[in-house]
Short mmCIF file of C-alpha atoms and ligand atoms in Angstrom, two decimals:
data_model
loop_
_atom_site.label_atom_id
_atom_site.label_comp_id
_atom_site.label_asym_id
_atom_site.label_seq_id
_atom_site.Cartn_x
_atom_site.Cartn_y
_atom_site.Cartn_z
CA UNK A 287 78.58 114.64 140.49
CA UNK A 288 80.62 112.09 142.14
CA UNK A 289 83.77 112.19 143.54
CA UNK A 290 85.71 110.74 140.96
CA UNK A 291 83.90 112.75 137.76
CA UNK A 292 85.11 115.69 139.92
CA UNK A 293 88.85 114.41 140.04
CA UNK A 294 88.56 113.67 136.82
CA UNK A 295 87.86 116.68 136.03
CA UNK A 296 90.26 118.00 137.88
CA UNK A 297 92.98 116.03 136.30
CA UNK A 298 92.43 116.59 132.55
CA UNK A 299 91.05 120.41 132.68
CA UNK A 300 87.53 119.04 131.50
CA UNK A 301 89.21 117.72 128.45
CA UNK A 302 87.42 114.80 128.22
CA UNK A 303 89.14 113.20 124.80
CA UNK A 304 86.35 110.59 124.66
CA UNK A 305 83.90 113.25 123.57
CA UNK A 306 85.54 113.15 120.17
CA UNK A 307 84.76 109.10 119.93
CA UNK A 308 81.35 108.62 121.14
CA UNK A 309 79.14 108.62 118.07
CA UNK A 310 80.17 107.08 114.80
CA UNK A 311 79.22 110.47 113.09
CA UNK A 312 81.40 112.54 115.62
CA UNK A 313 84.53 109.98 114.68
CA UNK A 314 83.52 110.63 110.90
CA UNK A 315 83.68 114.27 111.16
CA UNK A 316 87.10 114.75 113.27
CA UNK A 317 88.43 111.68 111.02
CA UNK A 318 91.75 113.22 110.29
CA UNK A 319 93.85 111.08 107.62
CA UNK A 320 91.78 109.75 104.77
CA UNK A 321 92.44 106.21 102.36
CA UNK A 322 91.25 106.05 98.55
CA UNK A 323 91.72 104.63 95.83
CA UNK A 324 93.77 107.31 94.51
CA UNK A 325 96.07 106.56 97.11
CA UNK A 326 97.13 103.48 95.80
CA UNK A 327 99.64 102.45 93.32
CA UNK A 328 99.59 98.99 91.78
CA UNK A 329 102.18 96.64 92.07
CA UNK A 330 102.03 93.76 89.18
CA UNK A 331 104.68 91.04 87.91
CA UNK A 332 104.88 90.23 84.43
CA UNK A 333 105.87 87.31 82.85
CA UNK A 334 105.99 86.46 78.85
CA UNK A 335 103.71 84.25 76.69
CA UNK A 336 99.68 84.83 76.26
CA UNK A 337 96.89 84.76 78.73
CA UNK A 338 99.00 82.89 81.57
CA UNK A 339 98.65 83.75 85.21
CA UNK A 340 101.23 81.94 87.41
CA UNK A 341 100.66 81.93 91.23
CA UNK A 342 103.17 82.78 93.80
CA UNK A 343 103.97 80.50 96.83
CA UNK A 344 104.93 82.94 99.71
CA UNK A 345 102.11 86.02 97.93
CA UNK A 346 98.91 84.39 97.90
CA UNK A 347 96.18 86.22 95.95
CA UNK A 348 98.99 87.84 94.09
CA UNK A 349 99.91 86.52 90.30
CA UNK A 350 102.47 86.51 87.79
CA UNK A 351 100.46 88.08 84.75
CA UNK A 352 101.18 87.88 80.64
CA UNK A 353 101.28 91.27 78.88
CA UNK A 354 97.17 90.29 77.61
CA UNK A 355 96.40 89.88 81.32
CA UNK A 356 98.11 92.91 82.75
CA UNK A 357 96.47 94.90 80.00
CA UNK A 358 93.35 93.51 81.28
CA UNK A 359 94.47 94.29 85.25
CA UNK A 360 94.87 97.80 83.86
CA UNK A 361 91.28 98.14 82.93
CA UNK A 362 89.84 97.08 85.86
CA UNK A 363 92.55 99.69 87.87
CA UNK A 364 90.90 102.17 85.85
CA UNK A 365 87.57 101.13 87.06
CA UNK A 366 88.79 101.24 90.65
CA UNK A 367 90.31 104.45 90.61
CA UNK A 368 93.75 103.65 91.23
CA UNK A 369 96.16 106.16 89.18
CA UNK A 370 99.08 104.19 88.52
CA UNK A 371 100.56 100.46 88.22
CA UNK A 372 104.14 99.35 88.84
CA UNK A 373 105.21 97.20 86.60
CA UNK A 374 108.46 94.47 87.59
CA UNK A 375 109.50 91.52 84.90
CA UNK A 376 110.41 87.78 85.71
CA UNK A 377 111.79 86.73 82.22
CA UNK A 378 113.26 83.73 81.30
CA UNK A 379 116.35 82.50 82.65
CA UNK A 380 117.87 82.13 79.55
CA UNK A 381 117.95 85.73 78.73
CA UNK A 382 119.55 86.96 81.89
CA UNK A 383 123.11 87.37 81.60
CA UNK A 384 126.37 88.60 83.40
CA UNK A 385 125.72 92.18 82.55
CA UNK A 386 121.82 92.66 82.09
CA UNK A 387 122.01 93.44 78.55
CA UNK A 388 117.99 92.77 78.16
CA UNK A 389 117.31 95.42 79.57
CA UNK A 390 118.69 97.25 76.81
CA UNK A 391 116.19 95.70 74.37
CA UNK A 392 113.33 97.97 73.34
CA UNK A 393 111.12 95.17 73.20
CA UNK A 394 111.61 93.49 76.52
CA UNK A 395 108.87 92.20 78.71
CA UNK A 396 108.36 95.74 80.70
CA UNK A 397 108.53 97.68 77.32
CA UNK A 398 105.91 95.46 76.02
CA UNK A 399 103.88 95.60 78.75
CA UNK A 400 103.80 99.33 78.71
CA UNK A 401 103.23 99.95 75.03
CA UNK A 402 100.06 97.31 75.19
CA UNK A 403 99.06 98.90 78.27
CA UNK A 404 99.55 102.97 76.88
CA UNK A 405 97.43 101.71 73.49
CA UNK A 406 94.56 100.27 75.08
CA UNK A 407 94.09 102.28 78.61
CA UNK A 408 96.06 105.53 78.32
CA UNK A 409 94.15 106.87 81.00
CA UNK A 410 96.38 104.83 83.65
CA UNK A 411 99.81 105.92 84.44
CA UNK A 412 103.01 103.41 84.27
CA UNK A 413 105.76 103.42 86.62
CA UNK A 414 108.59 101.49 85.29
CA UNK A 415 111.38 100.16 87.25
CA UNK A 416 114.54 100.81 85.97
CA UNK A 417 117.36 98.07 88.12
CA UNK A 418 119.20 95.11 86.58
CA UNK A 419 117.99 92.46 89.35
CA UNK A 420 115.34 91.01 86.89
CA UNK A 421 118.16 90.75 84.14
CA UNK A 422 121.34 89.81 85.43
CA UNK A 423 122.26 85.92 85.87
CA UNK A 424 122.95 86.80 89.70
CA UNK A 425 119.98 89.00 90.66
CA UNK A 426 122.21 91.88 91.62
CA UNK A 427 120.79 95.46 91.24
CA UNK A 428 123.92 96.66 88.81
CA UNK A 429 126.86 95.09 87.22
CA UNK A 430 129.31 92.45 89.30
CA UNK A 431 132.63 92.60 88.62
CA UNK A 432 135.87 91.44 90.24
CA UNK A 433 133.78 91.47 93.68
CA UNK A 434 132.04 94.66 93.42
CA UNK A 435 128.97 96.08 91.64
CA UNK A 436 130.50 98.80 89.64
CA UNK A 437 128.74 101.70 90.26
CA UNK A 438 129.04 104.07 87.14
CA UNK A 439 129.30 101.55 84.19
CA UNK A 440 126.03 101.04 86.08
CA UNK A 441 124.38 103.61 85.60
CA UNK A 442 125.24 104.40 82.12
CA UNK A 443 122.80 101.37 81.17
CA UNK A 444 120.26 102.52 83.63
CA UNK A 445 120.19 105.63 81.70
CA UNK A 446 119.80 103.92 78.10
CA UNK A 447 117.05 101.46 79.91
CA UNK A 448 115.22 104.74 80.91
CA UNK A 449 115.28 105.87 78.01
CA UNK A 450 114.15 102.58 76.06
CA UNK A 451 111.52 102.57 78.63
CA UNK A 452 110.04 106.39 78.39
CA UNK A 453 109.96 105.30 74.44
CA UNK A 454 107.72 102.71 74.97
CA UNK A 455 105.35 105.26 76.77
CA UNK A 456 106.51 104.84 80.36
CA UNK A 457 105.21 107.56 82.50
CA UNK A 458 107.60 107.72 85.53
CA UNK A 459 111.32 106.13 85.81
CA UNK A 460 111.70 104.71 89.47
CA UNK A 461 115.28 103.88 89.26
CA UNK A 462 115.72 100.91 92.36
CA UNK A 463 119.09 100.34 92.64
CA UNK A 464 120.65 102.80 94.75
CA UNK A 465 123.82 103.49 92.42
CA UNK A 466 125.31 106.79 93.49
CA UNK A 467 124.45 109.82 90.41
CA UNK A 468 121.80 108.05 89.22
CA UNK A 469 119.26 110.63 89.53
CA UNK A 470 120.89 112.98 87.85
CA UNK A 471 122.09 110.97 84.92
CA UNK A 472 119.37 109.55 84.02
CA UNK A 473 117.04 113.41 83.94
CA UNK A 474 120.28 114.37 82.03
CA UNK A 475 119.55 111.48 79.24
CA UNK A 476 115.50 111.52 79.16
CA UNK A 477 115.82 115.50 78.45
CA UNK A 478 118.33 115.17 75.89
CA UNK A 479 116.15 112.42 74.06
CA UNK A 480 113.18 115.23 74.66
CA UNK A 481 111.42 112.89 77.01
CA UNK A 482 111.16 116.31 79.71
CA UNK A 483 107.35 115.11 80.74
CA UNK A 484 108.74 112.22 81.66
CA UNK A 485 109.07 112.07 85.72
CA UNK A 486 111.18 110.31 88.04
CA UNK A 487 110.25 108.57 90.91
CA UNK A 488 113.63 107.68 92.82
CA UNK A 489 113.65 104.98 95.02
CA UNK A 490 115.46 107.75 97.28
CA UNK A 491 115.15 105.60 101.36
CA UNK A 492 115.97 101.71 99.92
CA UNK A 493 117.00 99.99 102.92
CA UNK A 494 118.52 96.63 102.78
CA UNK A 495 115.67 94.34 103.86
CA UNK A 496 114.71 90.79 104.80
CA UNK A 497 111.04 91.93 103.84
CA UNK A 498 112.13 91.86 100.00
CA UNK A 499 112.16 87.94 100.10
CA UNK A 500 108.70 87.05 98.40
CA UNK A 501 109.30 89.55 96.10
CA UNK A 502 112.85 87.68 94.53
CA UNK A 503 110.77 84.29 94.68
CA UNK A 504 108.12 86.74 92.38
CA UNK A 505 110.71 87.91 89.70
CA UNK A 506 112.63 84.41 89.91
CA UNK A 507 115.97 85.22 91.36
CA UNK A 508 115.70 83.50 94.66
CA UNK A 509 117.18 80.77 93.24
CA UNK A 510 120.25 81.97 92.24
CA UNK A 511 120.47 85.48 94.09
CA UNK A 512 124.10 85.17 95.92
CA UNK A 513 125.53 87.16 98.88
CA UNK A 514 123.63 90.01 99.89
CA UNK A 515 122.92 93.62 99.12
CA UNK A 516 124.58 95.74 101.68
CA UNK A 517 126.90 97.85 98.81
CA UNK A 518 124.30 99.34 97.63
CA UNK A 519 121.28 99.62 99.70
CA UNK A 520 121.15 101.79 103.02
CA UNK A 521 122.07 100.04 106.20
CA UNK A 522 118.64 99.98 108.11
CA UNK A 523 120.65 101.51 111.05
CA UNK A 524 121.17 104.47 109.05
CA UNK A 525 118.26 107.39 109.47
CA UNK A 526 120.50 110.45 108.82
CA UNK A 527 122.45 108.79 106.30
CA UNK A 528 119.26 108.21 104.42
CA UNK A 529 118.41 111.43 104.67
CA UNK A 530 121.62 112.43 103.23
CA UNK A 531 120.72 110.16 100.24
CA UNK A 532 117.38 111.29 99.55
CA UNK A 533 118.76 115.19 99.34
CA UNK A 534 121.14 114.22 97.14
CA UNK A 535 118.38 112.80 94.85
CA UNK A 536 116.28 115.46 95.22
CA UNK A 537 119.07 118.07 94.31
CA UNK A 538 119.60 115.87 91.01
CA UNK A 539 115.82 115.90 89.91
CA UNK A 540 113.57 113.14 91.44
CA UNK A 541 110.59 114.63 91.00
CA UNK A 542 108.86 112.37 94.16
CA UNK A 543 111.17 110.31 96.29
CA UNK A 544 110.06 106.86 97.74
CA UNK A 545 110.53 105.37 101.64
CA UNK A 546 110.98 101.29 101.10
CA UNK A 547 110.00 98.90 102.82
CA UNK A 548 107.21 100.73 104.16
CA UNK A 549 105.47 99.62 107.81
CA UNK A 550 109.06 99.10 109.67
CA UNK A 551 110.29 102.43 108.39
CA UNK A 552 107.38 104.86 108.45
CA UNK A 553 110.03 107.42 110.52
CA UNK A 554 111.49 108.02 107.43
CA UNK A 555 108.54 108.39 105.56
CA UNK A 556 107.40 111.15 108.16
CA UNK A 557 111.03 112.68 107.93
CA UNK A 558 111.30 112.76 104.12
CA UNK A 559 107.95 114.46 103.64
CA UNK A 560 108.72 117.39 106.42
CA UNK A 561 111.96 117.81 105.12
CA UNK A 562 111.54 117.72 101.36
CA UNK A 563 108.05 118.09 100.99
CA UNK A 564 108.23 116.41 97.49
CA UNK A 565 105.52 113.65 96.54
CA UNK A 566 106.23 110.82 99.11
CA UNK A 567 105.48 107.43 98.62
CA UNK A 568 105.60 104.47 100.48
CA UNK A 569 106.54 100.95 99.07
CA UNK A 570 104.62 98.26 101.05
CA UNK A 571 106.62 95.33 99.96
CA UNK A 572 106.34 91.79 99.48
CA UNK A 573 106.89 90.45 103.13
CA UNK A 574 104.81 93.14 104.68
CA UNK A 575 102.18 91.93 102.18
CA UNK A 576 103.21 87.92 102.82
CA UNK A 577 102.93 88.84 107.05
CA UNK A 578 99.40 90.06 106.52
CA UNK A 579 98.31 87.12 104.40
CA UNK A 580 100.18 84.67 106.42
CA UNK A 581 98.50 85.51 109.53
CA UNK A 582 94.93 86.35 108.17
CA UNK A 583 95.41 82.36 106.68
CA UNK A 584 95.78 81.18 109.97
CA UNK A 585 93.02 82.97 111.28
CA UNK A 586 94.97 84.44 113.62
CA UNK A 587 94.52 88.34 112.53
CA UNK A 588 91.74 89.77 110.71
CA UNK A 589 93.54 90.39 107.33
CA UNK A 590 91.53 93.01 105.76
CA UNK A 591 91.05 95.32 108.68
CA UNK A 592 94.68 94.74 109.13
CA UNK A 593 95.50 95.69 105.61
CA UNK A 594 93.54 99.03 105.52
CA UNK A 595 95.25 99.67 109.05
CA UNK A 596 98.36 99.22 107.55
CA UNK A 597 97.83 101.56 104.28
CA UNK A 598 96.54 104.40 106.70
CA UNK A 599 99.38 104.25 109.09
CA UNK A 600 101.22 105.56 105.31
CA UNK A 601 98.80 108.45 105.29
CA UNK A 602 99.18 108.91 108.75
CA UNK A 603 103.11 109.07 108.56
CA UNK A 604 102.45 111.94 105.46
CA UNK A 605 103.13 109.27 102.52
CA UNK A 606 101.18 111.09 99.09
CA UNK A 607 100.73 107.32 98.34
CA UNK A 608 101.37 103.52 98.38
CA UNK A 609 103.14 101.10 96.12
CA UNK A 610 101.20 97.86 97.35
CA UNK A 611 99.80 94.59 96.21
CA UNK A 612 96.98 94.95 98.19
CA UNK A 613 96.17 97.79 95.68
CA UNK A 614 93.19 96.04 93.61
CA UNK A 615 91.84 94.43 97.14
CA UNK A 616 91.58 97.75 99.31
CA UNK A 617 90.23 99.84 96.35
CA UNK A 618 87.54 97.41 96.14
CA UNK A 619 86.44 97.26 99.92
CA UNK A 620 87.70 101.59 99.49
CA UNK A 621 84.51 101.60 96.86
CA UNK A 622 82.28 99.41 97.90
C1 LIG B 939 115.32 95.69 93.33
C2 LIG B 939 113.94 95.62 93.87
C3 LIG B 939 113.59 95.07 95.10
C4 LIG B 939 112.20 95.12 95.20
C5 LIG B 939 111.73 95.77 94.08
N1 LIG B 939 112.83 96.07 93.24
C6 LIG B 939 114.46 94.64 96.20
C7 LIG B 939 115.34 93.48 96.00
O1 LIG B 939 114.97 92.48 95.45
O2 LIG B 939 116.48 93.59 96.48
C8 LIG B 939 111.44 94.58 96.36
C9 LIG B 939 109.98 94.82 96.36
C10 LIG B 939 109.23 93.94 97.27
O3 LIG B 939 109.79 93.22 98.12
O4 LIG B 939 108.00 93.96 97.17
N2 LIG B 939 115.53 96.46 92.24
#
């Protein structure tokens, strides 16, 4: 034994940690955090009309997708193994208005998407989101008025729209809007219209992001979106405060609680999971997605070691799951 094997030695106790890495079996068996399928919810814009996919600039590989098509998307989920899909709307300009008031109709793009979806694959579960960004004329989360997005006249729609939507067979309300009480009113109004299987999903951790951009180009209110959104979402400075958030969700009846955006904030995601415990999830949203593709176009990262990387560091940080549009892509390379 040399010198230096016996310092070495010396130095870590014998605990030689590259024992555990040597073989490709050995780093199988002490693998620690595992990816599937299962792991991996769906995220999927709609838009109206029949058997029309639209592209999106800044989310290559990722489209917008008539009701036919995301029926379609749906099956071949199924046949991946994913559990869920996330359904978000880019309707027409012409029927967003000042206060959101499509989202009040029972037939609107998401409601139609998840009664086709729930009659032809009912094995897949729908997460609908319930916010007025897709139906207001300004792309704000709740109503605008005098200067402020009023918080309670808010939610009082939210709750009707949750309703609408757990009548058209929606699974699990992920309210993503950050309106104080929301939680709470809107269990309060799916029990008393006997929808009690129905779960919620809060959007508990929404942080005010610049990684949300692609996403606004994807539902079609980058165009118009004004100021920003720093009265209602968390201030990304703000770890206990969040915290203080997601209880208070919790306490009203979110039956699993969501961390968004995902990568940048993956402290929260380990916090809310050891302090609630509740289903976790992760959103990996648009930018994070955009970054990935962006730099795997270029060549200049390996884009889908880098995505699998990225959905494990979720696992890792004790997320139950991820809300990604990598979902289809890493379930196939997950199963192949
Ligand atoms: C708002 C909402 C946002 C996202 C989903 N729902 C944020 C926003 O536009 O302010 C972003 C998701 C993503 O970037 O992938 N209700």
């Amino acid at each position: 034994m040399s010198d230096m094997s016996r310092k070495i030695d010396e130095v870590t106790g014998h605990r030689r940690m590259r024992r555990y890495r040597a073989s490709a079996w050995m780093r199988n068996m002490v693998r620690e955090t595992r990816l599937t399928p299962s792991d991996l919810i769906w995220t999927m814009f709609l838009i109206e009309g029949e058997n029309k996919r639209e592209p999106i600039d800044s989310m290559p590989g990722v489209e917008r997708l008539t009701v036919d098509l995301a029926v379609e998307a749906a099956k071949e989920a199924v046949k991946l193994g994913i559990p869920a899909i996330a359904t978000f709307p880019n309707i027409d300009y012409a029927k967003r208005d000042k206060t959101g008031t499509e989202i009040l109709n029972p037939d609107n793009l998401i409601n139609q998407a998840t009664r086709a979806i729930k009659a032809e694959v009912p094995e897949i579960g729908i997460i609908t989101d319930v916010a007025l960004d897709p139906f207001t004329s300004d792309g704000h989360d709740g109503i605008f008025e005098n200067g402020e997005i009023v918080n309670d006249k808010t939610v009082e729609v939210l709750a009707q729209a949750a309703v609408l939507q757990a009548k058209a067979g929606s699974d699990i309300i992920a309210p993503s809007e950050m309106m104080d009480g929301r939680i709470g009113v809107i269990r309060q109004a799916l029990d008393d219209a006997g929808f009690q299987s129905v779960a919620i999903m809060s959007y508990a951790a929404k942080f005010v992001s610049a990684f949300y951009g692609p996403f606004r180009e994807a539902i079609g209110t980058s165009d118009f979106l004004k100021g920003d959104k720093n009265s209602y979402f968390l201030n990304p400075a703000n770890p206990n405060e969040a915290m203080r958030d997601v209880a208070l969700d919790v306490e009203e009846g979110a039956d699993m609680v969501m961390v968004k955006p995902g990568l940048p904030y993956l402290d929260m995601c380990l916090r809310v999971k050891e302090e609630f415990g509740l289903p976790t999830f992760a959103y990996q949203v648009s930018g994070e997605y955009a970054m990935i593709k962006a730099a795997s176009q270029n060549g200049w990262i390996d884009g889908e070691r880098a995505m699998m990387e990225s959905l494990m560091a979720f696992k890792r940080a004790g997320c139950d799951g991820i809300l990604t549009y990598f979902a289809p892509e890493a379930a196939k390379l997950l199963n192949a």
